[in-house]
Short mmCIF file of N, CA and C in Angstrom, two decimals:
data_model
loop_
_atom_site.label_atom_id
_atom_site.label_comp_id
_atom_site.label_asym_id
_atom_site.label_seq_id
_atom_site.Cartn_x
_atom_site.Cartn_y
_atom_site.Cartn_z
N PRO A 1 50.17 17.13 -176.97
CA PRO A 1 50.16 18.29 -176.11
C PRO A 1 50.66 17.99 -174.71
N GLY A 2 50.53 16.75 -174.22
CA GLY A 2 50.96 16.42 -172.87
C GLY A 2 52.39 15.90 -172.83
N THR A 3 52.77 15.42 -171.67
CA THR A 3 54.10 14.84 -171.49
C THR A 3 54.21 13.54 -172.26
N VAL A 4 55.34 13.34 -172.92
CA VAL A 4 55.63 12.10 -173.64
C VAL A 4 56.63 11.30 -172.83
N VAL A 5 56.32 10.02 -172.58
CA VAL A 5 57.24 9.11 -171.91
C VAL A 5 57.43 7.92 -172.84
N ALA A 6 58.69 7.63 -173.18
CA ALA A 6 58.99 6.49 -174.06
C ALA A 6 59.88 5.52 -173.30
N TYR A 7 59.41 4.30 -173.15
CA TYR A 7 60.18 3.25 -172.50
C TYR A 7 60.80 2.35 -173.57
N LYS A 8 61.98 1.85 -173.29
CA LYS A 8 62.66 0.90 -174.20
C LYS A 8 62.76 1.47 -175.61
N PHE A 9 63.12 2.73 -175.73
CA PHE A 9 63.16 3.39 -177.04
C PHE A 9 64.56 3.40 -177.65
N GLY A 10 65.50 2.69 -177.05
CA GLY A 10 66.91 2.75 -177.44
C GLY A 10 67.19 2.55 -178.91
N ARG A 11 66.56 1.59 -179.55
CA ARG A 11 66.81 1.34 -180.98
C ARG A 11 66.27 2.46 -181.86
N GLN A 12 65.26 3.16 -181.39
CA GLN A 12 64.64 4.23 -182.18
C GLN A 12 65.04 5.61 -181.67
N ALA A 13 66.13 5.70 -180.92
CA ALA A 13 66.52 6.98 -180.31
C ALA A 13 66.67 8.10 -181.33
N HIS A 14 67.30 7.82 -182.45
CA HIS A 14 67.50 8.86 -183.46
C HIS A 14 66.17 9.35 -184.01
N GLU A 15 65.26 8.42 -184.31
CA GLU A 15 63.95 8.80 -184.84
C GLU A 15 63.14 9.59 -183.81
N VAL A 16 63.23 9.19 -182.55
CA VAL A 16 62.52 9.90 -181.49
C VAL A 16 63.08 11.32 -181.36
N ALA A 17 64.40 11.46 -181.39
CA ALA A 17 65.03 12.78 -181.30
C ALA A 17 64.58 13.67 -182.46
N GLU A 18 64.50 13.12 -183.67
CA GLU A 18 64.05 13.90 -184.82
C GLU A 18 62.61 14.36 -184.64
N ALA A 19 61.74 13.49 -184.14
CA ALA A 19 60.34 13.87 -183.91
C ALA A 19 60.24 14.97 -182.86
N LEU A 20 61.05 14.87 -181.81
CA LEU A 20 61.04 15.91 -180.78
C LEU A 20 61.57 17.23 -181.35
N ARG A 21 62.60 17.16 -182.18
CA ARG A 21 63.15 18.37 -182.79
C ARG A 21 62.10 19.04 -183.68
N GLU A 22 61.41 18.24 -184.49
CA GLU A 22 60.40 18.78 -185.41
C GLU A 22 59.23 19.43 -184.68
N THR A 23 58.95 18.98 -183.47
CA THR A 23 57.82 19.53 -182.71
C THR A 23 58.26 20.55 -181.65
N GLY A 24 59.55 20.89 -181.65
CA GLY A 24 60.05 21.90 -180.72
C GLY A 24 60.13 21.44 -179.28
N ARG A 25 60.26 20.12 -179.05
CA ARG A 25 60.28 19.60 -177.69
C ARG A 25 61.62 19.01 -177.28
N LEU A 26 62.60 19.04 -178.15
CA LEU A 26 63.88 18.39 -177.87
C LEU A 26 64.65 19.07 -176.74
N ALA A 27 64.64 20.38 -176.69
CA ALA A 27 65.47 21.11 -175.72
C ALA A 27 65.12 20.80 -174.26
N ASP A 28 63.87 20.49 -173.97
CA ASP A 28 63.46 20.24 -172.59
C ASP A 28 63.39 18.76 -172.24
N ALA A 29 63.63 17.88 -173.20
CA ALA A 29 63.52 16.43 -172.98
C ALA A 29 64.80 15.86 -172.37
N VAL A 30 64.65 14.80 -171.60
CA VAL A 30 65.79 14.08 -171.01
C VAL A 30 65.59 12.58 -171.23
N TRP A 31 66.70 11.84 -171.21
CA TRP A 31 66.62 10.39 -171.28
C TRP A 31 67.55 9.81 -170.24
N GLY A 32 67.23 8.61 -169.80
CA GLY A 32 68.05 7.96 -168.79
C GLY A 32 68.16 6.47 -169.04
N SER A 33 69.21 5.89 -168.48
CA SER A 33 69.39 4.44 -168.54
C SER A 33 69.88 3.95 -167.20
N ALA A 34 69.65 2.68 -166.92
CA ALA A 34 70.04 2.05 -165.65
C ALA A 34 69.50 2.84 -164.46
N LEU A 35 68.30 3.37 -164.61
CA LEU A 35 67.71 4.22 -163.56
C LEU A 35 67.54 3.44 -162.26
N GLY A 36 67.99 4.03 -161.17
CA GLY A 36 67.90 3.40 -159.86
C GLY A 36 69.07 2.48 -159.56
N LEU A 37 70.01 2.36 -160.47
CA LEU A 37 71.17 1.50 -160.28
C LEU A 37 72.43 2.36 -160.13
N PRO A 38 73.51 1.80 -159.61
CA PRO A 38 74.73 2.59 -159.43
C PRO A 38 75.25 3.22 -160.73
N GLU A 39 75.03 2.58 -161.86
CA GLU A 39 75.52 3.11 -163.14
C GLU A 39 74.49 4.00 -163.84
N GLU A 40 73.52 4.50 -163.09
CA GLU A 40 72.46 5.36 -163.63
C GLU A 40 73.05 6.53 -164.41
N SER A 41 72.38 6.87 -165.51
CA SER A 41 72.78 8.01 -166.33
C SER A 41 71.53 8.74 -166.79
N VAL A 42 71.49 10.06 -166.59
CA VAL A 42 70.40 10.91 -167.08
C VAL A 42 71.04 12.02 -167.89
N ARG A 43 70.60 12.15 -169.15
CA ARG A 43 71.24 13.07 -170.08
C ARG A 43 70.19 13.89 -170.85
N PRO A 44 70.59 15.04 -171.38
CA PRO A 44 69.68 15.80 -172.24
C PRO A 44 69.40 15.04 -173.54
N ALA A 45 68.17 15.04 -173.98
CA ALA A 45 67.83 14.37 -175.23
C ALA A 45 68.48 15.05 -176.42
N ALA A 46 68.84 16.31 -176.29
CA ALA A 46 69.50 17.02 -177.38
C ALA A 46 70.84 16.38 -177.74
N GLU A 47 71.40 15.57 -176.85
CA GLU A 47 72.67 14.90 -177.11
C GLU A 47 72.51 13.58 -177.86
N LEU A 48 71.28 13.15 -178.12
CA LEU A 48 71.06 11.89 -178.82
C LEU A 48 71.62 11.96 -180.23
N ASP A 49 72.26 10.88 -180.65
CA ASP A 49 72.74 10.79 -182.02
C ASP A 49 72.26 9.46 -182.60
N GLU A 50 72.95 8.93 -183.56
CA GLU A 50 72.49 7.69 -184.20
C GLU A 50 72.95 6.43 -183.49
N THR A 51 73.64 6.58 -182.37
CA THR A 51 74.10 5.43 -181.60
C THR A 51 72.93 4.82 -180.83
N PRO A 52 72.69 3.50 -180.97
CA PRO A 52 71.61 2.87 -180.19
C PRO A 52 71.88 2.99 -178.69
N LEU A 53 70.83 3.11 -177.93
CA LEU A 53 70.94 3.24 -176.48
C LEU A 53 70.69 1.89 -175.82
N PRO A 54 71.00 1.78 -174.53
CA PRO A 54 70.68 0.54 -173.81
C PRO A 54 69.19 0.22 -173.91
N TYR A 55 68.88 -1.06 -173.86
CA TYR A 55 67.51 -1.55 -174.03
C TYR A 55 66.50 -0.87 -173.12
N LEU A 56 66.81 -0.71 -171.86
CA LEU A 56 65.84 -0.17 -170.90
C LEU A 56 65.92 1.35 -170.74
N SER A 57 66.32 2.05 -171.78
CA SER A 57 66.37 3.52 -171.72
C SER A 57 64.96 4.10 -171.67
N THR A 58 64.83 5.22 -170.97
CA THR A 58 63.54 5.91 -170.81
C THR A 58 63.72 7.37 -171.19
N LEU A 59 62.74 7.92 -171.90
CA LEU A 59 62.77 9.32 -172.29
C LEU A 59 61.55 10.03 -171.72
N ILE A 60 61.75 11.27 -171.26
CA ILE A 60 60.64 12.11 -170.80
C ILE A 60 60.73 13.44 -171.53
N ALA A 61 59.65 13.81 -172.20
CA ALA A 61 59.58 15.09 -172.91
C ALA A 61 58.35 15.84 -172.40
N PRO A 62 58.55 16.89 -171.60
CA PRO A 62 57.41 17.64 -171.08
C PRO A 62 56.71 18.40 -172.20
N PRO A 63 55.47 18.81 -171.97
CA PRO A 63 54.76 19.58 -173.00
C PRO A 63 55.44 20.93 -173.22
N ARG A 64 55.26 21.46 -174.41
CA ARG A 64 55.79 22.80 -174.69
C ARG A 64 55.05 23.81 -173.83
N ARG A 65 55.78 24.75 -173.33
CA ARG A 65 55.17 25.79 -172.49
C ARG A 65 55.34 27.14 -173.18
N GLU A 66 54.27 27.84 -173.30
CA GLU A 66 54.28 29.17 -173.90
C GLU A 66 54.10 30.19 -172.79
N GLY A 67 55.13 30.39 -171.98
CA GLY A 67 55.03 31.32 -170.86
C GLY A 67 54.19 30.72 -169.75
N GLY A 68 53.85 31.50 -168.78
CA GLY A 68 52.99 31.02 -167.69
C GLY A 68 53.72 30.12 -166.71
N ARG A 69 52.95 29.29 -166.01
CA ARG A 69 53.48 28.43 -164.97
C ARG A 69 54.18 27.22 -165.54
N GLY A 70 54.93 26.56 -164.70
CA GLY A 70 55.62 25.34 -165.10
C GLY A 70 57.08 25.62 -165.37
N GLY A 71 57.81 24.57 -165.58
CA GLY A 71 59.23 24.75 -165.84
C GLY A 71 59.81 23.56 -166.54
N LYS A 72 61.11 23.57 -166.64
CA LYS A 72 61.84 22.51 -167.32
C LYS A 72 62.14 21.38 -166.36
N LEU A 73 62.38 20.20 -166.91
CA LEU A 73 62.80 19.06 -166.11
C LEU A 73 64.22 19.27 -165.66
#
């Protein structure tokens, strides 16, 4: 029900994306690599495919919101 944060999930990116899709959380999730570095990249999790990601990739999936307060990342 809460926010999901996955560190070093690069090898399991496809499986994580499938789990988010099955639970309706993929559209609002984002992932990033090289965070804080010049080559930093932050992308929508919906773009994940079967390609492994860099080792230190991080994913954030906020809880599903059914109206009310709050917003997307």
